[in-house]
PDB file of C-alpha atoms in Angstrom:
ATOM      1  CA  MET V  15      26.465 -72.565 -21.514  1.00  0.00           C
ATOM      2  CA  PHE V  16      25.521 -72.178 -25.162  1.00  0.00           C
ATOM      3  CA  PRO V  17      23.593 -74.929 -26.970  1.00  0.00           C
ATOM      4  CA  ALA V  18      25.226 -76.929 -29.722  1.00  0.00           C
ATOM      5  CA  SER V  19      25.445 -75.378 -33.161  1.00  0.00           C
ATOM      6  CA  VAL V  20      22.577 -75.878 -35.602  1.00  0.00           C
ATOM      7  CA  VAL V  21      23.058 -78.340 -38.454  1.00  0.00           C
ATOM      8  CA  LYS V  22      21.837 -76.524 -41.559  1.00  0.00           C
ATOM      9  CA  PRO V  23      20.897 -78.440 -44.747  1.00  0.00           C
ATOM     10  CA  ILE V  24      22.237 -75.981 -47.328  1.00  0.00           C
ATOM     11  CA  ASP V  25      22.548 -76.803 -51.023  1.00  0.00           C
ATOM     12  CA  GLU V  26      26.158 -76.210 -52.119  1.00  0.00           C
ATOM     13  CA  ASN V  27      24.981 -74.190 -55.123  1.00  0.00           C
ATOM     14  CA  LEU V  28      23.043 -71.807 -52.853  1.00  0.00           C
ATOM     15  CA  LYS V  29      25.727 -71.069 -50.282  1.00  0.00           C
ATOM     16  CA  TYR V  30      26.685 -67.773 -51.936  1.00  0.00           C
ATOM     17  CA  ILE V  31      23.103 -66.488 -51.581  1.00  0.00           C
ATOM     18  CA  VAL V  32      22.905 -67.745 -47.980  1.00  0.00           C
ATOM     19  CA  GLU V  33      26.120 -65.888 -47.121  1.00  0.00           C
ATOM     20  CA  LYS V  34      24.743 -62.723 -48.719  1.00  0.00           C
ATOM     21  CA  ILE V  35      21.448 -62.913 -46.803  1.00  0.00           C
ATOM     22  CA  GLU V  36      23.197 -63.386 -43.463  1.00  0.00           C
ATOM     23  CA  ALA V  37      25.844 -60.743 -44.185  1.00  0.00           C
ATOM     24  CA  GLU V  38      23.203 -58.116 -44.948  1.00  0.00           C
ATOM     25  CA  ASN V  39      21.291 -58.699 -41.709  1.00  0.00           C
ATOM     26  CA  SER V  40      22.936 -60.163 -38.608  1.00  0.00           C
ATOM     27  CA  CYS V  41      19.513 -61.065 -37.147  1.00  0.00           C
ATOM     28  CA  LEU V  42      18.812 -63.494 -39.973  1.00  0.00           C
ATOM     29  CA  SER V  43      19.995 -67.086 -40.040  1.00  0.00           C
ATOM     30  CA  VAL V  44      19.297 -69.343 -43.022  1.00  0.00           C
ATOM     31  CA  LEU V  45      18.407 -72.761 -41.605  1.00  0.00           C
ATOM     32  CA  ALA V  46      17.838 -74.518 -44.928  1.00  0.00           C
ATOM     33  CA  ALA V  47      18.281 -73.815 -48.637  1.00  0.00           C
ATOM     34  CA  SER V  48      17.167 -76.282 -51.290  1.00  0.00           C
ATOM     35  CA  GLN V  49      16.528 -76.362 -55.019  1.00  0.00           C
ATOM     36  CA  PHE V  50      13.330 -77.729 -56.546  1.00  0.00           C
ATOM     37  CA  ARG V  51      11.641 -78.225 -59.869  1.00  0.00           C
ATOM     38  CA  TYR V  52       8.091 -77.093 -60.531  1.00  0.00           C
ATOM     39  CA  THR V  53       6.033 -76.675 -63.667  1.00  0.00           C
ATOM     40  CA  VAL V  54       4.288 -73.849 -65.471  1.00  0.00           C
ATOM     41  CA  THR V  55       1.950 -74.016 -68.448  1.00  0.00           C
ATOM     42  CA  GLN V  56       2.848 -72.316 -71.725  1.00  0.00           C
ATOM     43  CA  ASN V  57       0.325 -71.413 -74.433  1.00  0.00           C
ATOM     44  CA  SER V  58       1.002 -69.875 -77.835  1.00  0.00           C
ATOM     45  CA  LEU V  59      -1.284 -66.952 -78.648  1.00  0.00           C
ATOM     46  CA  GLU V  60      -1.957 -65.300 -81.982  1.00  0.00           C
ATOM     47  CA  LEU V  61      -3.002 -61.679 -81.507  1.00  0.00           C
ATOM     48  CA  THR V  62      -4.759 -59.600 -84.141  1.00  0.00           C
ATOM     49  CA  ILE V  63      -3.632 -55.985 -83.945  1.00  0.00           C
ATOM     50  CA  LYS V  64      -4.822 -52.795 -85.590  1.00  0.00           C
ATOM     51  CA  GLU V  65      -2.844 -49.581 -85.747  1.00  0.00           C
ATOM     52  CA  PRO V  66      -3.943 -46.158 -86.992  1.00  0.00           C
ATOM     53  CA  ARG V  67      -3.085 -44.078 -89.999  1.00  0.00           C
ATOM     54  CA  LYS V  68      -4.245 -40.546 -90.721  1.00  0.00           C
ATOM     55  CA  PHE V  69      -7.453 -40.502 -92.713  1.00  0.00           C
ATOM     56  CA  ASN V  70      -7.670 -38.629 -96.017  1.00  0.00           C
ATOM     57  CA  VAL V  71     -10.202 -35.873 -96.716  1.00  0.00           C
ATOM     58  CA  LEU V  72     -12.803 -38.136 -98.344  1.00  0.00           C
ATOM     59  CA  GLU V  73     -12.591 -40.701 -95.538  1.00  0.00           C
ATOM     60  CA  GLU V  74     -13.103 -37.911 -93.013  1.00  0.00           C
ATOM     61  CA  PHE V  75     -16.196 -36.636 -94.855  1.00  0.00           C
ATOM     62  CA  ILE V  76     -17.668 -40.124 -95.091  1.00  0.00           C
ATOM     63  CA  ILE V  77     -17.169 -40.917 -91.391  1.00  0.00           C
ATOM     64  CA  ARG V  78     -18.449 -37.493 -90.310  1.00  0.00           C
ATOM     65  CA  ALA V  79     -21.536 -37.968 -92.449  1.00  0.00           C
ATOM     66  CA  GLY V  80     -22.179 -41.331 -90.783  1.00  0.00           C
ATOM     67  CA  MET V  81     -21.847 -39.778 -87.337  1.00  0.00           C
ATOM     68  CA  GLU V  82     -23.527 -36.399 -87.827  1.00  0.00           C
ATOM     69  CA  PHE V  83     -26.265 -36.852 -90.454  1.00  0.00           C
ATOM     70  CA  ASN V  84     -29.710 -37.924 -89.232  1.00  0.00           C
ATOM     71  CA  PRO V  85     -30.601 -40.183 -90.823  1.00  0.00           C
ATOM     72  CA  PRO V  86     -27.174 -41.259 -92.161  1.00  0.00           C
ATOM     73  CA  PRO V  87     -26.908 -40.949 -95.970  1.00  0.00           C
ATOM     74  CA  THR V  88     -26.340 -43.733 -98.490  1.00  0.00           C
ATOM     75  CA  ALA V  89     -23.275 -43.771-100.730  1.00  0.00           C
ATOM     76  CA  ASN V  90     -25.249 -42.309-103.654  1.00  0.00           C
ATOM     77  CA  GLU V  91     -26.729 -39.557-101.468  1.00  0.00           C
ATOM     78  CA  LEU V  92     -23.348 -38.539-100.101  1.00  0.00           C
ATOM     79  CA  ALA V  93     -21.795 -38.597-103.581  1.00  0.00           C
ATOM     80  CA  SER V  94     -24.522 -36.221-104.751  1.00  0.00           C
ATOM     81  CA  ILE V  95     -23.952 -33.905-101.750  1.00  0.00           C
ATOM     82  CA  LEU V  96     -20.195 -33.822-102.364  1.00  0.00           C
ATOM     83  CA  GLY V  97     -20.513 -33.642-106.143  1.00  0.00           C
ATOM     84  CA  LEU V  98     -18.315 -36.701-106.621  1.00  0.00           C
ATOM     85  CA  ASP V  99     -18.535 -39.836-108.741  1.00  0.00           C
ATOM     86  CA  SER V 100     -20.550 -42.413-106.738  1.00  0.00           C
ATOM     87  CA  VAL V 101     -18.157 -45.174-107.828  1.00  0.00           C
ATOM     88  CA  PHE V 102     -15.298 -43.354-106.099  1.00  0.00           C
ATOM     89  CA  VAL V 103     -17.340 -42.827-102.912  1.00  0.00           C
ATOM     90  CA  LYS V 104     -18.564 -46.450-102.896  1.00  0.00           C
ATOM     91  CA  SER V 105     -15.004 -47.733-103.268  1.00  0.00           C
ATOM     92  CA  THR V 106     -13.825 -45.696-100.288  1.00  0.00           C
ATOM     93  CA  ILE V 107     -16.811 -46.841 -98.205  1.00  0.00           C
ATOM     94  CA  ALA V 108     -16.105 -50.490 -99.111  1.00  0.00           C
ATOM     95  CA  ASN V 109     -12.512 -50.068 -97.896  1.00  0.00           C
ATOM     96  CA  LEU V 110     -13.678 -48.517 -94.615  1.00  0.00           C
ATOM     97  CA  GLN V 111     -16.119 -51.400 -94.170  1.00  0.00           C
ATOM     98  CA  SER V 112     -13.339 -53.926 -94.708  1.00  0.00           C
ATOM     99  CA  LEU V 113     -11.404 -52.174 -91.915  1.00  0.00           C
ATOM    100  CA  GLN V 114     -14.521 -52.427 -89.706  1.00  0.00           C
ATOM    101  CA  THR V 115     -14.746 -48.673 -89.434  1.00  0.00           C
ATOM    102  CA  LEU V 116     -18.196 -48.702 -91.083  1.00  0.00           C
ATOM    103  CA  THR V 117     -20.928 -51.316 -90.842  1.00  0.00           C
ATOM    104  CA  ASP V 118     -21.889 -53.319 -93.932  1.00  0.00           C
ATOM    105  CA  THR V 119     -25.231 -51.537 -94.442  1.00  0.00           C
ATOM    106  CA  PRO V 120     -26.697 -49.310 -97.235  1.00  0.00           C
ATOM    107  CA  GLN V 121     -26.642 -46.295 -94.927  1.00  0.00           C
ATOM    108  CA  ILE V 122     -23.245 -45.028 -93.800  1.00  0.00           C
ATOM    109  CA  THR V 123     -23.021 -46.181 -90.168  1.00  0.00           C
ATOM    110  CA  VAL V 124     -19.880 -45.874 -88.068  1.00  0.00           C
ATOM    111  CA  THR V 125     -18.850 -48.773 -85.800  1.00  0.00           C
ATOM    112  CA  ALA V 126     -17.764 -48.304 -82.183  1.00  0.00           C
ATOM    113  CA  GLU V 127     -14.218 -49.096 -83.270  1.00  0.00           C
ATOM    114  CA  GLY V 128     -14.499 -46.564 -86.106  1.00  0.00           C
ATOM    115  CA  SER V 129     -15.556 -43.904 -83.609  1.00  0.00           C
ATOM    116  CA  LEU V 130     -12.495 -44.607 -81.462  1.00  0.00           C
ATOM    117  CA  PHE V 131     -10.145 -44.208 -84.402  1.00  0.00           C
ATOM    118  CA  TYR V 132     -12.011 -41.140 -85.730  1.00  0.00           C
ATOM    119  CA  ALA V 133     -11.634 -39.391 -82.360  1.00  0.00           C
ATOM    120  CA  GLN V 134      -7.879 -39.567 -82.976  1.00  0.00           C
ATOM    121  CA  GLY V 135      -8.110 -38.348 -86.557  1.00  0.00           C
ATOM    122  CA  SER V 136      -7.352 -41.737 -88.031  1.00  0.00           C
ATOM    123  CA  VAL V 137      -8.622 -44.956 -89.540  1.00  0.00           C
ATOM    124  CA  PRO V 138      -7.106 -48.395 -88.928  1.00  0.00           C
ATOM    125  CA  LYS V 139      -4.498 -49.964 -91.140  1.00  0.00           C
ATOM    126  CA  PRO V 140      -5.221 -53.520 -92.285  1.00  0.00           C
ATOM    127  CA  PRO V 141      -4.862 -55.811 -89.239  1.00  0.00           C
ATOM    128  CA  TYR V 142      -1.781 -57.942 -88.709  1.00  0.00           C
ATOM    129  CA  SER V 143      -0.895 -60.861 -86.437  1.00  0.00           C
ATOM    130  CA  VAL V 144       1.694 -61.218 -83.674  1.00  0.00           C
ATOM    131  CA  GLN V 145       2.624 -64.419 -81.848  1.00  0.00           C
ATOM    132  CA  ILE V 146       3.363 -64.293 -78.135  1.00  0.00           C
ATOM    133  CA  TYR V 147       3.446 -66.795 -75.284  1.00  0.00           C
ATOM    134  CA  ALA V 148       1.281 -66.877 -72.157  1.00  0.00           C
ATOM    135  CA  ILE V 149       2.905 -68.451 -69.099  1.00  0.00           C
ATOM    136  CA  THR V 150       0.512 -69.608 -66.386  1.00  0.00           C
ATOM    137  CA  ASP V 151       2.322 -69.917 -63.056  1.00  0.00           C
ATOM    138  CA  ASN V 152       0.082 -71.249 -60.277  1.00  0.00           C
ATOM    139  CA  LEU V 153       2.852 -71.009 -57.690  1.00  0.00           C
ATOM    140  CA  ALA V 154       3.388 -67.310 -58.359  1.00  0.00           C
ATOM    141  CA  GLY V 155      -0.371 -66.882 -58.879  1.00  0.00           C
ATOM    142  CA  LYS V 156      -0.124 -65.008 -62.162  1.00  0.00           C
ATOM    143  CA  ILE V 157      -0.158 -65.190 -65.949  1.00  0.00           C
ATOM    144  CA  THR V 158       2.684 -63.446 -67.771  1.00  0.00           C
ATOM    145  CA  PHE V 159       3.238 -62.742 -71.456  1.00  0.00           C
ATOM    146  CA  GLN V 160       6.449 -62.708 -73.447  1.00  0.00           C
ATOM    147  CA  TYR V 161       7.681 -62.822 -77.043  1.00  0.00           C
ATOM    148  CA  GLU V 162      10.016 -65.784 -76.642  1.00  0.00           C
ATOM    149  CA  SER V 163       9.080 -69.366 -75.870  1.00  0.00           C
ATOM    150  CA  LEU V 164      10.382 -70.889 -72.634  1.00  0.00           C
ATOM    151  CA  ASP V 165      13.092 -73.501 -73.120  1.00  0.00           C
ATOM    152  CA  ASP V 166      11.934 -76.969 -72.128  1.00  0.00           C
ATOM    153  CA  VAL V 167      15.021 -78.243 -70.313  1.00  0.00           C
ATOM    154  CA  VAL V 168      15.505 -81.218 -68.018  1.00  0.00           C
ATOM    155  CA  ILE V 169      15.845 -80.072 -64.397  1.00  0.00           C
ATOM    156  CA  ASN V 170      17.325 -82.710 -62.098  1.00  0.00           C
ATOM    157  CA  GLN V 171      15.816 -81.448 -58.867  1.00  0.00           C
ATOM    158  CA  PRO V 172      13.067 -82.820 -56.590  1.00  0.00           C
ATOM    159  CA  ASP V 173       9.544 -82.057 -57.767  1.00  0.00           C
ATOM    160  CA  LEU V 174       8.018 -79.418 -55.478  1.00  0.00           C
ATOM    161  CA  ALA V 175       4.546 -80.820 -56.165  1.00  0.00           C
ATOM    162  CA  LYS V 176       5.463 -83.925 -54.147  1.00  0.00           C
ATOM    163  CA  PHE V 177       5.830 -81.797 -51.025  1.00  0.00           C
ATOM    164  CA  VAL V 178       3.483 -78.867 -51.642  1.00  0.00           C
ATOM    165  CA  ASN V 179      -0.049 -78.918 -53.049  1.00  0.00           C
ATOM    166  CA  ILE V 180       0.013 -76.090 -55.588  1.00  0.00           C
ATOM    167  CA  GLU V 181      -3.642 -75.486 -56.428  1.00  0.00           C
ATOM    168  CA  GLU V 182      -4.499 -74.576 -60.014  1.00  0.00           C
ATOM    169  CA  LYS V 183      -6.417 -71.378 -59.336  1.00  0.00           C
ATOM    170  CA  MET V 184      -5.426 -69.453 -62.443  1.00  0.00           C
ATOM    171  CA  PRO V 185      -8.017 -69.480 -65.262  1.00  0.00           C
ATOM    172  CA  ALA V 186      -7.367 -71.324 -68.512  1.00  0.00           C
ATOM    173  CA  ILE V 187      -6.158 -68.967 -71.250  1.00  0.00           C
ATOM    174  CA  SER V 188      -8.919 -70.173 -73.589  1.00  0.00           C
ATOM    175  CA  SER V 189     -11.558 -69.110 -71.033  1.00  0.00           C
ATOM    176  CA  LEU V 190     -10.406 -65.479 -70.950  1.00  0.00           C
ATOM    177  CA  GLU V 191     -12.295 -62.682 -72.687  1.00  0.00           C
ATOM    178  CA  LEU V 192     -10.640 -60.274 -75.131  1.00  0.00           C
ATOM    179  CA  THR V 193     -10.822 -57.477 -72.529  1.00  0.00           C
ATOM    180  CA  ASP V 194      -8.928 -59.706 -70.061  1.00  0.00           C
ATOM    181  CA  ILE V 195      -6.133 -60.278 -72.584  1.00  0.00           C
ATOM    182  CA  GLN V 196      -5.985 -56.561 -73.429  1.00  0.00           C
ATOM    183  CA  GLU V 197      -5.700 -55.535 -69.765  1.00  0.00           C
ATOM    184  CA  MET V 198      -3.137 -58.203 -68.893  1.00  0.00           C
ATOM    185  CA  ILE V 199      -0.902 -57.370 -71.848  1.00  0.00           C
ATOM    186  CA  GLN V 200      -1.096 -53.674 -70.984  1.00  0.00           C
ATOM    187  CA  SER V 201      -0.028 -54.530 -67.422  1.00  0.00           C
ATOM    188  CA  ALA V 202       2.875 -56.570 -68.825  1.00  0.00           C
ATOM    189  CA  ASN V 203       4.142 -53.418 -70.579  1.00  0.00           C
ATOM    190  CA  LEU V 204       4.201 -55.094 -73.985  1.00  0.00           C
ATOM    191  CA  PRO V 205       3.530 -52.361 -76.599  1.00  0.00           C
ATOM    192  CA  LEU V 206       0.776 -54.339 -78.306  1.00  0.00           C
ATOM    193  CA  HIS V 207      -2.387 -52.754 -76.891  1.00  0.00           C
ATOM    194  CA  VAL V 208      -1.981 -48.993 -76.514  1.00  0.00           C
ATOM    195  CA  PRO V 209      -5.394 -47.300 -76.825  1.00  0.00           C
ATOM    196  CA  ALA V 210      -3.911 -43.842 -76.220  1.00  0.00           C
ATOM    197  CA  GLU V 211      -1.966 -44.288 -79.474  1.00  0.00           C
ATOM    198  CA  GLY V 212      -4.855 -45.918 -81.335  1.00  0.00           C
ATOM    199  CA  LYS V 213      -3.258 -49.360 -81.220  1.00  0.00           C
ATOM    200  CA  PHE V 214      -5.667 -52.153 -80.332  1.00  0.00           C
ATOM    201  CA  ILE V 215      -5.656 -55.928 -79.896  1.00  0.00           C
ATOM    202  CA  THR V 216      -8.921 -56.803 -81.625  1.00  0.00           C
ATOM    203  CA  ASP V 217      -8.836 -60.599 -81.369  1.00  0.00           C
ATOM    204  CA  PHE V 218      -6.800 -63.487 -79.968  1.00  0.00           C
ATOM    205  CA  LYS V 219      -6.589 -67.203 -80.630  1.00  0.00           C
ATOM    206  CA  VAL V 220      -4.893 -69.971 -78.654  1.00  0.00           C
ATOM    207  CA  ARG V 221      -2.744 -71.969 -81.077  1.00  0.00           C
ATOM    208  CA  GLY V 222      -1.657 -75.572 -80.613  1.00  0.00           C
ATOM    209  CA  THR V 223      -1.764 -77.413 -77.303  1.00  0.00           C
ATOM    210  CA  ALA V 224      -0.636 -76.229 -73.908  1.00  0.00           C
ATOM    211  CA  GLN V 225       2.933 -77.166 -72.997  1.00  0.00           C
ATOM    212  CA  THR V 226       4.143 -78.015 -69.500  1.00  0.00           C
ATOM    213  CA  VAL V 227       7.590 -76.553 -68.842  1.00  0.00           C
ATOM    214  CA  GLY V 228       9.846 -77.267 -65.865  1.00  0.00           C
ATOM    215  CA  ARG V 229      11.401 -74.372 -63.969  1.00  0.00           C
ATOM    216  CA  ASN V 230      14.049 -74.244 -61.278  1.00  0.00           C
ATOM    217  CA  ILE V 231      13.428 -72.441 -57.978  1.00  0.00           C
ATOM    218  CA  SER V 232      15.108 -72.255 -54.596  1.00  0.00           C
ATOM    219  CA  ILE V 233      13.476 -72.332 -51.170  1.00  0.00           C
ATOM    220  CA  PHE V 234      15.161 -70.643 -48.209  1.00  0.00           C
ATOM    221  CA  VAL V 235      13.985 -71.170 -44.636  1.00  0.00           C
ATOM    222  CA  ILE V 236      15.132 -68.146 -42.651  1.00  0.00           C
ATOM    223  CA  PHE V 237      14.947 -67.592 -38.904  1.00  0.00           C
ATOM    224  CA  ASP V 238      14.568 -63.932 -37.887  1.00  0.00           C
ATOM    225  CA  GLY V 239      16.081 -63.654 -34.424  1.00  0.00           C
ATOM    226  CA  ASN V 240      14.874 -60.095 -34.002  1.00  0.00           C
ATOM    227  CA  GLN V 241      11.235 -61.010 -34.682  1.00  0.00           C
ATOM    228  CA  ASP V 242      11.568 -64.542 -33.293  1.00  0.00           C
ATOM    229  CA  GLN V 243       9.858 -66.014 -36.334  1.00  0.00           C
ATOM    230  CA  LEU V 244      10.485 -68.375 -39.225  1.00  0.00           C
ATOM    231  CA  ASN V 245      10.130 -67.138 -42.813  1.00  0.00           C
ATOM    232  CA  ILE V 246      10.060 -69.070 -46.081  1.00  0.00           C
ATOM    233  CA  GLN V 247      11.481 -67.314 -49.120  1.00  0.00           C
ATOM    234  CA  ILE V 248      11.217 -68.383 -52.771  1.00  0.00           C
ATOM    235  CA  ARG V 249      13.830 -67.282 -55.279  1.00  0.00           C
ATOM    236  CA  SER V 250      14.538 -67.734 -58.950  1.00  0.00           C
ATOM    237  CA  GLY V 251      18.284 -67.247 -59.115  1.00  0.00           C
ATOM    238  CA  LYS V 252      18.920 -64.203 -56.916  1.00  0.00           C
ATOM    239  CA  GLU V 253      15.472 -62.699 -57.498  1.00  0.00           C
ATOM    240  CA  ILE V 254      12.834 -63.085 -54.778  1.00  0.00           C
ATOM    241  CA  ILE V 255       9.486 -64.212 -56.220  1.00  0.00           C
ATOM    242  CA  GLU V 256       7.181 -62.161 -54.011  1.00  0.00           C
ATOM    243  CA  ALA V 257       3.851 -63.809 -54.932  1.00  0.00           C
ATOM    244  CA  ALA V 258       5.258 -67.318 -54.526  1.00  0.00           C
ATOM    245  CA  THR V 259       6.911 -66.356 -51.226  1.00  0.00           C
ATOM    246  CA  LYS V 260       3.585 -65.045 -49.921  1.00  0.00           C
ATOM    247  CA  LYS V 261       1.790 -68.200 -51.033  1.00  0.00           C
ATOM    248  CA  MET V 262       4.333 -70.493 -49.350  1.00  0.00           C
ATOM    249  CA  ALA V 263       4.033 -68.464 -46.138  1.00  0.00           C
ATOM    250  CA  GLU V 264       0.247 -68.932 -46.236  1.00  0.00           C
ATOM    251  CA  LEU V 265       0.623 -72.690 -46.779  1.00  0.00           C
ATOM    252  CA  TYR V 266       3.090 -72.952 -43.899  1.00  0.00           C
ATOM    253  CA  SER V 267       0.826 -70.952 -41.569  1.00  0.00           C
ATOM    254  CA  ALA V 268      -2.060 -73.260 -42.512  1.00  0.00           C
ATOM    255  CA  GLU V 269       0.190 -76.242 -41.681  1.00  0.00           C
ATOM    256  CA  LYS V 270       0.011 -77.507 -45.247  1.00  0.00           C
ATOM    257  CA  ILE V 271       3.808 -77.701 -45.512  1.00  0.00           C
ATOM    258  CA  CYS V 272       6.029 -80.026 -43.490  1.00  0.00           C
ATOM    259  CA  LEU V 273       9.513 -78.504 -43.312  1.00  0.00           C
ATOM    260  CA  GLU V 274      11.017 -81.803 -42.210  1.00  0.00           C
ATOM    261  CA  GLU V 275       9.800 -83.458 -45.427  1.00  0.00           C
ATOM    262  CA  LEU V 276      10.600 -80.449 -47.559  1.00  0.00           C
ATOM    263  CA  CYS V 277      14.228 -79.941 -46.421  1.00  0.00           C
ATOM    264  CA  GLN V 278      15.052 -82.292 -43.418  1.00  0.00           C
ATOM    265  CA  LEU V 279      14.493 -79.366 -41.033  1.00  0.00           C
ATOM    266  CA  SER V 280      13.014 -80.533 -37.705  1.00  0.00           C
ATOM    267  CA  GLU V 281      11.227 -78.574 -34.977  1.00  0.00           C
ATOM    268  CA  GLU V 282      14.135 -79.497 -32.720  1.00  0.00           C
ATOM    269  CA  THR V 283      16.545 -77.709 -35.066  1.00  0.00           C
ATOM    270  CA  ILE V 284      14.283 -74.647 -35.238  1.00  0.00           C
ATOM    271  CA  ASN V 285      13.980 -74.527 -31.448  1.00  0.00           C
ATOM    272  CA  LEU V 286      17.743 -74.872 -31.108  1.00  0.00           C
ATOM    273  CA  GLN V 287      18.251 -71.867 -33.388  1.00  0.00           C
ATOM    274  CA  ARG V 288      15.692 -69.927 -31.348  1.00  0.00           C
ATOM    275  CA  GLU V 289      17.619 -70.730 -28.155  1.00  0.00           C
ATOM    276  CA  ILE V 290      20.902 -69.618 -29.740  1.00  0.00           C
ATOM    277  CA  SER V 291      19.329 -66.343 -30.831  1.00  0.00           C
ATOM    278  CA  LEU V 292      17.944 -65.687 -27.354  1.00  0.00           C
ATOM    279  CA  ASN V 293      21.355 -66.313 -25.771  1.00  0.00           C
ATOM    280  CA  GLN V 294      22.992 -63.907 -28.207  1.00  0.00           C
ATOM    281  CA  LYS V 295      20.706 -61.001 -27.278  1.00  0.00           C
TER     282      LYS V 295
END
């Protein structure tokens, strides 16, 4: 005799995903599917960016002199060596100093940044600014970057924070070093810091105040009859959020999540599904 069927609390708006999950794998049974609201933090960042241009002959001579002469020459000494008007040489040096290719000293001294550009046969163009947004997501455990601001919309769903303690482990944007920002933006595949092409983020500033933005997610509680185990899956639309799914699994294993409070799913219901699965094998 088979046990009674399992009562599954499934959000009407998520039934199409539930049907897809179960259709793709007959061993899986979705016991609960609910929508929640949670918050992320959005910061506006102003990035300072430098890109290269090919240096001219005089700029090349000046930078080479600063790197190869020992001791490095002054502007007047180099002008005499090259047989050029010192005013012309001094003007070019002043421009290279303003681009932070040379240090602001009497002797021609190349900066570390100047050496990087010189190795590629270039000097930097005047810097320019770009505004992007940093999204700190403690549930997903990551900081992402994008050009467009998140829309702050009202989401009429239960607040996940009331059921799950989402620890704020991600660092504040303002506490990050420039190298952190450079590496993270490179990982995000935004073409803003590309050292191989001589394009560098040389500074960043956090503008305005941090904004808390609500986001909509779905939680699926899935029983795997083949493995005889319960899995919790987090999705944004149809997309599985892997980091958040892993974190929720860790919280559940540590008994920091009560499924009955989260989605009215009792141990009795879970055990009933387990019994049904065993009888079907």
